[in-house]
Structures are given as structure tokens and as C-alpha cells.
Amino acid sequence: AQKVTQAQTEISVVEKEDVTLDCVYETRDTTYYLFWYKQPPSGELVFLIRRNSFDEQNEISGRYSWNFQKSTSSFNFTITASQVVDSAVYFCALKGFKTIFGAGTRLFVKA
Amino acid sequence: GAVVSQHPSWVICKSGTSVKIECRSLDFQATTMFWYRQFPKQSLMLMATSNEGSKATYEQGVEKDKFLINHASLTLSTLTVTSAHPEDSSFYICSARETQGVLSNQPQHFGDGTRLSIL
């Protein structure tokens, strides 16, 4: 069975704080892909990253970074020096035999 | 940047009618397009993946005859909800990518979504 758990339903931080969004997954597939998407209040989805199961290198893109740990089945997302514009719902997703999404984490960044 | 246009943005129709949603890539050729459904409590579901010129690959549990997907050109994919019923009411989102297959390094670009309400 496949499962994606985003245990944090809502997170509230003050601007400039760092914040980590957790994503834990379950799959029996040996080859799979992990994704993060952002959905701002305006509603449109934004693709952030795709990572395959054979690439455990961490990724950094500006203020965003991702930590992929196969040993703990986690693919966590950190925003450094958060900004109000980061306020959104963030979804983690897993593509193995099937593509499934986590329930999302709503991030509020206060000025 | 790459733009995906989705139309209509909102549609209300009677139960039993069929509704077509269009997804166009405006400034790039979308070899692969995706259709998602978002339920009221925010969770997302990938419905199908389509590659231009071939049949869509539907995710498990998605009714192929209910949700018809056509990707006849490199800039247009359509989703038709046939004989729509109130339980089909949802937010449908399309996405397009320039190259084919899961190994593509190209990012996905999303449309603004279509809110479908069936009375």
C-alpha cells in the first residue's frame, strides 16, 4: 500500500523564521518519485520539486531546501527566512504504482 | 514563462449533462498533460496522465468512461465529465509538461483550475 502523511495540518510562523514541513511516505515500490507542490490562496498549483528514489542528494533552491531520507521514508521541505508570500498550502506527493498526495500543510507566515 | 490556460474557470450545470474542460499550453508544446481533482477538504488526486497522440493512462479507481480525456495536439487536452452528477462537483486542475515520461526534468505548469458544480 502507498501512503503519504503530512502530519502538520497548519503551521504559523513569523516572517524570517525558518520552517520545516514534514512528509513521510510508505511504499513497496523500489522505484518511485516524490514531489512537493505549493497552492497559494489564489488556488493555482505550483510545482516545486521532483525527486526519484535513487537520488538521495539534498536539494537547495534559493530559500527552499529538501531533505530526502530513504532510511526514515521522509522527504521534508524547509523554507529558510520565510516570507509572507510563502503562505500557502503545501502538498507532498508520491508516485509509485499510483500517484497519491498528502493532505497538505497550510503555512501561515505573519509579517 | 510557460503558461497553461484552463477554460472554463467555473461552470454550473444540471445533473445529467456532459461538461468539457479545456487545457491549453500557450507558449510551449505539452507532450504530457495531467488532470487532477481537488476535493473540498483540500486533498488532491491525480486522475490521469496523457501523452499527445496516445490514450490517457488513468489512475486506479478513476472511471475512464466517466472522465474522457483527449490529448489530440501538443497544445490542447480536454477532460469531458460525461453525464455529470452532484458527486462530480469538484475543482479540476490540469497541468502540462514539455517532455514525455516521468524521467523528464521539465517542471509541470498548472492551469488555474475549473470549479465544477453540478446541481
PDB file of C-alpha atoms in Angstrom:
ATOM      1  CA  ALA A   1       0.000   0.000   0.000  1.00  0.00           C
ATOM      2  CA  GLN A   2       1.065   3.539  -0.594  1.00  0.00           C
ATOM      3  CA  LYS A   3       0.603   6.374   1.811  1.00  0.00           C
ATOM      4  CA  VAL A   4       1.751   9.952   2.229  1.00  0.00           C
ATOM      5  CA  THR A   5       1.471  11.586   5.620  1.00  0.00           C
ATOM      6  CA  GLN A   6       1.781  15.271   6.238  1.00  0.00           C
ATOM      7  CA  ALA A   7       1.229  15.312   9.945  1.00  0.00           C
ATOM      8  CA  GLN A   8       1.262  19.088  10.287  1.00  0.00           C
ATOM      9  CA  THR A   9      -2.148  20.386   9.324  1.00  0.00           C
ATOM     10  CA  GLU A  10      -1.306  24.028   9.926  1.00  0.00           C
ATOM     11  CA  ILE A  11       1.860  25.869  10.807  1.00  0.00           C
ATOM     12  CA  SER A  12       2.084  29.509  11.740  1.00  0.00           C
ATOM     13  CA  VAL A  13       5.400  31.356  11.809  1.00  0.00           C
ATOM     14  CA  VAL A  14       6.610  34.915  11.886  1.00  0.00           C
ATOM     15  CA  GLU A  15       8.412  36.301   8.890  1.00  0.00           C
ATOM     16  CA  LYS A  16      12.122  35.464   8.709  1.00  0.00           C
ATOM     17  CA  GLU A  17      11.716  32.305  10.745  1.00  0.00           C
ATOM     18  CA  ASP A  18      12.808  29.014   9.219  1.00  0.00           C
ATOM     19  CA  VAL A  19      10.120  26.374   8.896  1.00  0.00           C
ATOM     20  CA  THR A  20      10.200  22.699   8.018  1.00  0.00           C
ATOM     21  CA  LEU A  21       7.253  20.869   6.530  1.00  0.00           C
ATOM     22  CA  ASP A  22       7.294  17.159   7.132  1.00  0.00           C
ATOM     23  CA  CYS A  23       6.420  14.447   4.664  1.00  0.00           C
ATOM     24  CA  VAL A  24       6.565  10.757   5.477  1.00  0.00           C
ATOM     25  CA  TYR A  25       5.681   8.158   2.907  1.00  0.00           C
ATOM     26  CA  GLU A  26       5.076   4.451   2.619  1.00  0.00           C
ATOM     27  CA  THR A  27       5.540   2.383  -0.487  1.00  0.00           C
ATOM     28  CA  ARG A  28       6.605  -1.089  -1.508  1.00  0.00           C
ATOM     29  CA  ASP A  29       7.862   0.114  -4.848  1.00  0.00           C
ATOM     30  CA  THR A  30      11.638   0.192  -5.277  1.00  0.00           C
ATOM     31  CA  THR A  31      11.371   2.933  -7.875  1.00  0.00           C
ATOM     32  CA  TYR A  32       9.238   5.896  -7.040  1.00  0.00           C
ATOM     33  CA  TYR A  33       9.138   9.660  -7.232  1.00  0.00           C
ATOM     34  CA  LEU A  34       8.455  12.282  -4.623  1.00  0.00           C
ATOM     35  CA  PHE A  35       7.076  15.734  -5.255  1.00  0.00           C
ATOM     36  CA  TRP A  36       6.289  18.964  -3.490  1.00  0.00           C
ATOM     37  CA  TYR A  37       3.673  21.422  -4.721  1.00  0.00           C
ATOM     38  CA  LYS A  38       2.560  24.801  -3.455  1.00  0.00           C
ATOM     39  CA  GLN A  39      -1.007  26.097  -3.604  1.00  0.00           C
ATOM     40  CA  PRO A  40      -1.234  29.800  -2.663  1.00  0.00           C
ATOM     41  CA  PRO A  41      -4.546  31.355  -1.597  1.00  0.00           C
ATOM     42  CA  SER A  42      -5.258  32.232  -5.222  1.00  0.00           C
ATOM     43  CA  GLY A  43      -5.678  28.496  -5.860  1.00  0.00           C
ATOM     44  CA  GLU A  44      -3.260  27.698  -8.633  1.00  0.00           C
ATOM     45  CA  LEU A  45      -0.851  24.865  -8.060  1.00  0.00           C
ATOM     46  CA  VAL A  46       2.870  25.403  -8.405  1.00  0.00           C
ATOM     47  CA  PHE A  47       5.313  22.565  -8.956  1.00  0.00           C
ATOM     48  CA  LEU A  48       8.318  22.839  -6.656  1.00  0.00           C
ATOM     49  CA  ILE A  49      10.391  19.694  -6.987  1.00  0.00           C
ATOM     50  CA  ARG A  50      10.501  16.098  -8.188  1.00  0.00           C
ATOM     51  CA  ARG A  51      12.953  13.612  -6.744  1.00  0.00           C
ATOM     52  CA  ASN A  52      13.429   9.963  -7.728  1.00  0.00           C
ATOM     53  CA  SER A  53      14.055   7.235  -5.219  1.00  0.00           C
ATOM     54  CA  PHE A  54      17.625   6.641  -6.342  1.00  0.00           C
ATOM     55  CA  ASP A  55      18.729  10.180  -5.730  1.00  0.00           C
ATOM     56  CA  GLU A  56      19.106  10.932  -2.059  1.00  0.00           C
ATOM     57  CA  GLN A  57      21.018  14.125  -2.564  1.00  0.00           C
ATOM     58  CA  ASN A  58      19.546  17.058  -0.781  1.00  0.00           C
ATOM     59  CA  GLU A  59      18.428  19.901  -2.949  1.00  0.00           C
ATOM     60  CA  ILE A  60      18.601  23.624  -2.393  1.00  0.00           C
ATOM     61  CA  SER A  61      16.842  26.218  -4.482  1.00  0.00           C
ATOM     62  CA  GLY A  62      17.123  29.694  -3.085  1.00  0.00           C
ATOM     63  CA  ARG A  63      15.360  29.744   0.275  1.00  0.00           C
ATOM     64  CA  TYR A  64      13.913  26.281  -0.310  1.00  0.00           C
ATOM     65  CA  SER A  65      15.650  23.052   0.551  1.00  0.00           C
ATOM     66  CA  TRP A  66      14.611  19.436   0.598  1.00  0.00           C
ATOM     67  CA  ASN A  67      15.930  16.598   2.705  1.00  0.00           C
ATOM     68  CA  PHE A  68      15.276  13.122   1.331  1.00  0.00           C
ATOM     69  CA  GLN A  69      15.997  10.311   3.783  1.00  0.00           C
ATOM     70  CA  LYS A  70      15.136   6.843   2.499  1.00  0.00           C
ATOM     71  CA  SER A  71      16.055   5.315   5.842  1.00  0.00           C
ATOM     72  CA  THR A  72      13.191   7.154   7.512  1.00  0.00           C
ATOM     73  CA  SER A  73      10.969   7.388   4.398  1.00  0.00           C
ATOM     74  CA  SER A  74      10.849  11.128   4.675  1.00  0.00           C
ATOM     75  CA  PHE A  75      11.065  13.967   2.217  1.00  0.00           C
ATOM     76  CA  ASN A  76      10.986  17.129   4.285  1.00  0.00           C
ATOM     77  CA  PHE A  77      10.835  20.638   2.945  1.00  0.00           C
ATOM     78  CA  THR A  78      12.460  23.621   4.651  1.00  0.00           C
ATOM     79  CA  ILE A  79      11.853  27.266   3.922  1.00  0.00           C
ATOM     80  CA  THR A  80      14.603  29.496   5.231  1.00  0.00           C
ATOM     81  CA  ALA A  81      13.860  33.072   6.241  1.00  0.00           C
ATOM     82  CA  SER A  82      10.167  32.687   5.476  1.00  0.00           C
ATOM     83  CA  GLN A  83       8.238  35.485   3.824  1.00  0.00           C
ATOM     84  CA  VAL A  84       4.562  36.381   3.773  1.00  0.00           C
ATOM     85  CA  VAL A  85       4.404  35.248   0.144  1.00  0.00           C
ATOM     86  CA  ASP A  86       5.265  31.749   1.294  1.00  0.00           C
ATOM     87  CA  SER A  87       1.833  31.491   2.888  1.00  0.00           C
ATOM     88  CA  ALA A  88       0.141  28.645   1.073  1.00  0.00           C
ATOM     89  CA  VAL A  89      -0.882  25.038   1.320  1.00  0.00           C
ATOM     90  CA  TYR A  90       1.992  22.704   0.534  1.00  0.00           C
ATOM     91  CA  PHE A  91       1.399  19.203  -0.758  1.00  0.00           C
ATOM     92  CA  CYS A  92       3.799  16.309  -0.776  1.00  0.00           C
ATOM     93  CA  ALA A  93       3.112  13.533  -3.292  1.00  0.00           C
ATOM     94  CA  LEU A  94       4.396  10.076  -4.091  1.00  0.00           C
ATOM     95  CA  LYS A  95       4.342   8.391  -7.472  1.00  0.00           C
ATOM     96  CA  GLY A  96       4.900   4.689  -7.449  1.00  0.00           C
ATOM     97  CA  PHE A  97       2.379   2.295  -8.829  1.00  0.00           C
ATOM     98  CA  LYS A  98      -0.101   5.067  -8.159  1.00  0.00           C
ATOM     99  CA  THR A  99       0.223   8.779  -7.514  1.00  0.00           C
ATOM    100  CA  ILE A 100      -1.060   9.914  -4.164  1.00  0.00           C
ATOM    101  CA  PHE A 101      -0.969  13.187  -2.319  1.00  0.00           C
ATOM    102  CA  GLY A 102      -0.658  14.047   1.303  1.00  0.00           C
ATOM    103  CA  ALA A 103      -3.452  16.024   2.898  1.00  0.00           C
ATOM    104  CA  GLY A 104      -1.399  19.195   2.724  1.00  0.00           C
ATOM    105  CA  THR A 105       0.088  21.561   5.283  1.00  0.00           C
ATOM    106  CA  ARG A 106      -1.260  25.077   5.490  1.00  0.00           C
ATOM    107  CA  LEU A 107       1.531  27.524   6.220  1.00  0.00           C
ATOM    108  CA  PHE A 108       0.774  30.991   7.565  1.00  0.00           C
ATOM    109  CA  VAL A 109       3.628  33.441   7.572  1.00  0.00           C
ATOM    110  CA  LYS A 110       2.861  36.555   9.556  1.00  0.00           C
ATOM    111  CA  ALA A 111       4.558  39.876   8.953  1.00  0.00           C
TER     112      ALA A 111
ATOM    113  CA  GLY B   1       7.356  31.818 -18.507  1.00  0.00           C
ATOM    114  CA  ALA B   2       5.276  28.837 -19.525  1.00  0.00           C
ATOM    115  CA  VAL B   3       1.558  29.453 -19.325  1.00  0.00           C
ATOM    116  CA  VAL B   4      -1.237  26.950 -19.148  1.00  0.00           C
ATOM    117  CA  SER B   5      -4.722  28.224 -19.816  1.00  0.00           C
ATOM    118  CA  GLN B   6      -7.676  26.302 -18.455  1.00  0.00           C
ATOM    119  CA  HIS B   7     -11.220  27.023 -19.515  1.00  0.00           C
ATOM    120  CA  PRO B   8     -13.818  27.493 -18.182  1.00  0.00           C
ATOM    121  CA  SER B   9     -12.808  28.639 -14.739  1.00  0.00           C
ATOM    122  CA  TRP B  10     -16.277  27.991 -13.334  1.00  0.00           C
ATOM    123  CA  VAL B  11     -19.190  26.012 -14.620  1.00  0.00           C
ATOM    124  CA  ILE B  12     -22.581  25.212 -13.154  1.00  0.00           C
ATOM    125  CA  CYS B  13     -24.803  22.760 -14.906  1.00  0.00           C
ATOM    126  CA  LYS B  14     -27.678  20.379 -14.410  1.00  0.00           C
ATOM    127  CA  SER B  15     -27.286  16.777 -13.452  1.00  0.00           C
ATOM    128  CA  GLY B  16     -27.018  14.511 -16.476  1.00  0.00           C
ATOM    129  CA  THR B  17     -25.235  16.923 -18.762  1.00  0.00           C
ATOM    130  CA  SER B  18     -21.697  16.496 -20.039  1.00  0.00           C
ATOM    131  CA  VAL B  19     -19.103  19.132 -19.367  1.00  0.00           C
ATOM    132  CA  LYS B  20     -15.910  19.706 -21.295  1.00  0.00           C
ATOM    133  CA  ILE B  21     -12.893  21.403 -19.756  1.00  0.00           C
ATOM    134  CA  GLU B  22     -10.049  22.603 -21.956  1.00  0.00           C
ATOM    135  CA  CYS B  23      -6.403  22.867 -21.069  1.00  0.00           C
ATOM    136  CA  ARG B  24      -4.055  24.694 -23.403  1.00  0.00           C
ATOM    137  CA  SER B  25      -0.348  25.309 -23.253  1.00  0.00           C
ATOM    138  CA  LEU B  26       0.087  28.794 -24.655  1.00  0.00           C
ATOM    139  CA  ASP B  27       3.778  29.146 -25.279  1.00  0.00           C
ATOM    140  CA  PHE B  28       5.162  25.643 -25.257  1.00  0.00           C
ATOM    141  CA  GLN B  29       4.359  22.224 -26.580  1.00  0.00           C
ATOM    142  CA  ALA B  30       2.945  19.988 -23.923  1.00  0.00           C
ATOM    143  CA  THR B  31       3.900  16.431 -24.648  1.00  0.00           C
ATOM    144  CA  THR B  32       2.448  15.292 -21.359  1.00  0.00           C
ATOM    145  CA  MET B  33      -0.615  16.627 -19.604  1.00  0.00           C
ATOM    146  CA  PHE B  34      -2.060  15.713 -16.255  1.00  0.00           C
ATOM    147  CA  TRP B  35      -5.555  16.065 -14.838  1.00  0.00           C
ATOM    148  CA  TYR B  36      -6.143  16.407 -11.125  1.00  0.00           C
ATOM    149  CA  ARG B  37      -9.201  16.667  -8.942  1.00  0.00           C
ATOM    150  CA  GLN B  38      -9.239  18.546  -5.676  1.00  0.00           C
ATOM    151  CA  PHE B  39     -11.864  17.683  -3.119  1.00  0.00           C
ATOM    152  CA  PRO B  40     -13.451  20.219  -0.763  1.00  0.00           C
ATOM    153  CA  LYS B  41     -11.176  19.454   2.149  1.00  0.00           C
ATOM    154  CA  GLN B  42      -8.149  20.270   0.004  1.00  0.00           C
ATOM    155  CA  SER B  43      -6.764  16.818  -0.791  1.00  0.00           C
ATOM    156  CA  LEU B  44      -5.621  16.292  -4.369  1.00  0.00           C
ATOM    157  CA  MET B  45      -5.954  13.313  -6.626  1.00  0.00           C
ATOM    158  CA  LEU B  46      -4.218  12.638  -9.915  1.00  0.00           C
ATOM    159  CA  MET B  47      -6.878  11.392 -12.296  1.00  0.00           C
ATOM    160  CA  ALA B  48      -4.893  10.635 -15.416  1.00  0.00           C
ATOM    161  CA  THR B  49      -1.782  11.301 -17.416  1.00  0.00           C
ATOM    162  CA  SER B  50      -1.983  11.806 -21.140  1.00  0.00           C
ATOM    163  CA  ASN B  51       0.712  11.881 -23.758  1.00  0.00           C
ATOM    164  CA  GLU B  52      -0.037  13.584 -27.037  1.00  0.00           C
ATOM    165  CA  GLY B  53      -1.439  11.238 -29.617  1.00  0.00           C
ATOM    166  CA  SER B  54      -1.980   8.305 -27.308  1.00  0.00           C
ATOM    167  CA  LYS B  55      -4.625   7.151 -24.890  1.00  0.00           C
ATOM    168  CA  ALA B  56      -4.601   8.569 -21.405  1.00  0.00           C
ATOM    169  CA  THR B  57      -3.345   6.486 -18.517  1.00  0.00           C
ATOM    170  CA  TYR B  58      -5.894   6.602 -15.755  1.00  0.00           C
ATOM    171  CA  GLU B  59      -5.112   6.203 -12.088  1.00  0.00           C
ATOM    172  CA  GLN B  60      -6.635   3.317 -10.267  1.00  0.00           C
ATOM    173  CA  GLY B  61     -10.221   3.960  -9.334  1.00  0.00           C
ATOM    174  CA  VAL B  62     -10.874   6.671 -11.924  1.00  0.00           C
ATOM    175  CA  GLU B  63     -13.681   5.769 -14.319  1.00  0.00           C
ATOM    176  CA  LYS B  64     -12.417   6.036 -17.868  1.00  0.00           C
ATOM    177  CA  ASP B  65     -15.891   6.183 -19.351  1.00  0.00           C
ATOM    178  CA  LYS B  66     -16.913   8.895 -16.954  1.00  0.00           C
ATOM    179  CA  PHE B  67     -13.903  11.137 -17.399  1.00  0.00           C
ATOM    180  CA  LEU B  68     -12.928  11.221 -21.046  1.00  0.00           C
ATOM    181  CA  ILE B  69      -9.536  12.674 -21.779  1.00  0.00           C
ATOM    182  CA  ASN B  70      -8.354  13.681 -25.197  1.00  0.00           C
ATOM    183  CA  HIS B  71      -4.870  14.986 -25.965  1.00  0.00           C
ATOM    184  CA  ALA B  72      -5.043  15.365 -29.697  1.00  0.00           C
ATOM    185  CA  SER B  73      -2.476  18.095 -30.129  1.00  0.00           C
ATOM    186  CA  LEU B  74       0.656  19.336 -28.445  1.00  0.00           C
ATOM    187  CA  THR B  75      -1.144  22.340 -27.065  1.00  0.00           C
ATOM    188  CA  LEU B  76      -4.563  21.063 -26.106  1.00  0.00           C
ATOM    189  CA  SER B  77      -6.003  18.448 -23.814  1.00  0.00           C
ATOM    190  CA  THR B  78      -9.656  18.157 -22.862  1.00  0.00           C
ATOM    191  CA  LEU B  79     -11.428  16.498 -19.981  1.00  0.00           C
ATOM    192  CA  THR B  80     -15.078  15.666 -20.507  1.00  0.00           C
ATOM    193  CA  VAL B  81     -17.153  14.729 -17.497  1.00  0.00           C
ATOM    194  CA  THR B  82     -19.938  12.661 -19.003  1.00  0.00           C
ATOM    195  CA  SER B  83     -23.424  12.544 -17.533  1.00  0.00           C
ATOM    196  CA  ALA B  84     -22.272  14.620 -14.601  1.00  0.00           C
ATOM    197  CA  HIS B  85     -23.877  14.186 -11.205  1.00  0.00           C
ATOM    198  CA  PRO B  86     -23.610  16.207  -7.996  1.00  0.00           C
ATOM    199  CA  GLU B  87     -20.867  13.935  -6.675  1.00  0.00           C
ATOM    200  CA  ASP B  88     -18.707  15.004  -9.622  1.00  0.00           C
ATOM    201  CA  SER B  89     -18.721  18.557  -8.306  1.00  0.00           C
ATOM    202  CA  SER B  90     -15.128  19.429  -7.605  1.00  0.00           C
ATOM    203  CA  PHE B  91     -12.164  21.576  -8.553  1.00  0.00           C
ATOM    204  CA  TYR B  92     -10.405  20.147 -11.612  1.00  0.00           C
ATOM    205  CA  ILE B  93      -6.862  21.188 -12.390  1.00  0.00           C
ATOM    206  CA  CYS B  94      -4.772  20.488 -15.449  1.00  0.00           C
ATOM    207  CA  SER B  95      -1.041  20.546 -15.761  1.00  0.00           C
ATOM    208  CA  ALA B  96       1.301  20.387 -18.725  1.00  0.00           C
ATOM    209  CA  ARG B  97       4.898  19.457 -19.228  1.00  0.00           C
ATOM    210  CA  GLU B  98       7.109  19.802 -22.255  1.00  0.00           C
ATOM    211  CA  THR B  99       8.642  16.380 -22.400  1.00  0.00           C
ATOM    212  CA  GLN B 100       7.305  12.912 -22.030  1.00  0.00           C
ATOM    213  CA  GLY B 101       7.636  10.438 -19.234  1.00  0.00           C
ATOM    214  CA  VAL B 102       8.355  10.522 -15.537  1.00  0.00           C
ATOM    215  CA  LEU B 103      12.072  10.901 -16.131  1.00  0.00           C
ATOM    216  CA  SER B 104      11.573  14.325 -17.574  1.00  0.00           C
ATOM    217  CA  ASN B 105      13.359  17.091 -15.764  1.00  0.00           C
ATOM    218  CA  GLN B 106      10.965  19.673 -17.054  1.00  0.00           C
ATOM    219  CA  PRO B 107       8.706  21.203 -14.435  1.00  0.00           C
ATOM    220  CA  GLN B 108       4.950  20.966 -14.555  1.00  0.00           C
ATOM    221  CA  HIS B 109       2.952  24.101 -15.281  1.00  0.00           C
ATOM    222  CA  PHE B 110      -0.559  24.315 -13.927  1.00  0.00           C
ATOM    223  CA  GLY B 111      -3.776  25.835 -15.148  1.00  0.00           C
ATOM    224  CA  ASP B 112      -5.855  27.932 -12.776  1.00  0.00           C
ATOM    225  CA  GLY B 113      -8.390  25.171 -12.334  1.00  0.00           C
ATOM    226  CA  THR B 114     -12.066  24.729 -13.123  1.00  0.00           C
ATOM    227  CA  ARG B 115     -14.667  24.717 -10.410  1.00  0.00           C
ATOM    228  CA  LEU B 116     -17.459  22.406 -11.482  1.00  0.00           C
ATOM    229  CA  SER B 117     -20.801  22.491  -9.704  1.00  0.00           C
ATOM    230  CA  ILE B 118     -23.485  20.024 -10.693  1.00  0.00           C
ATOM    231  CA  LEU B 119     -26.986  20.826  -9.495  1.00  0.00           C
TER     232      LEU B 119
END
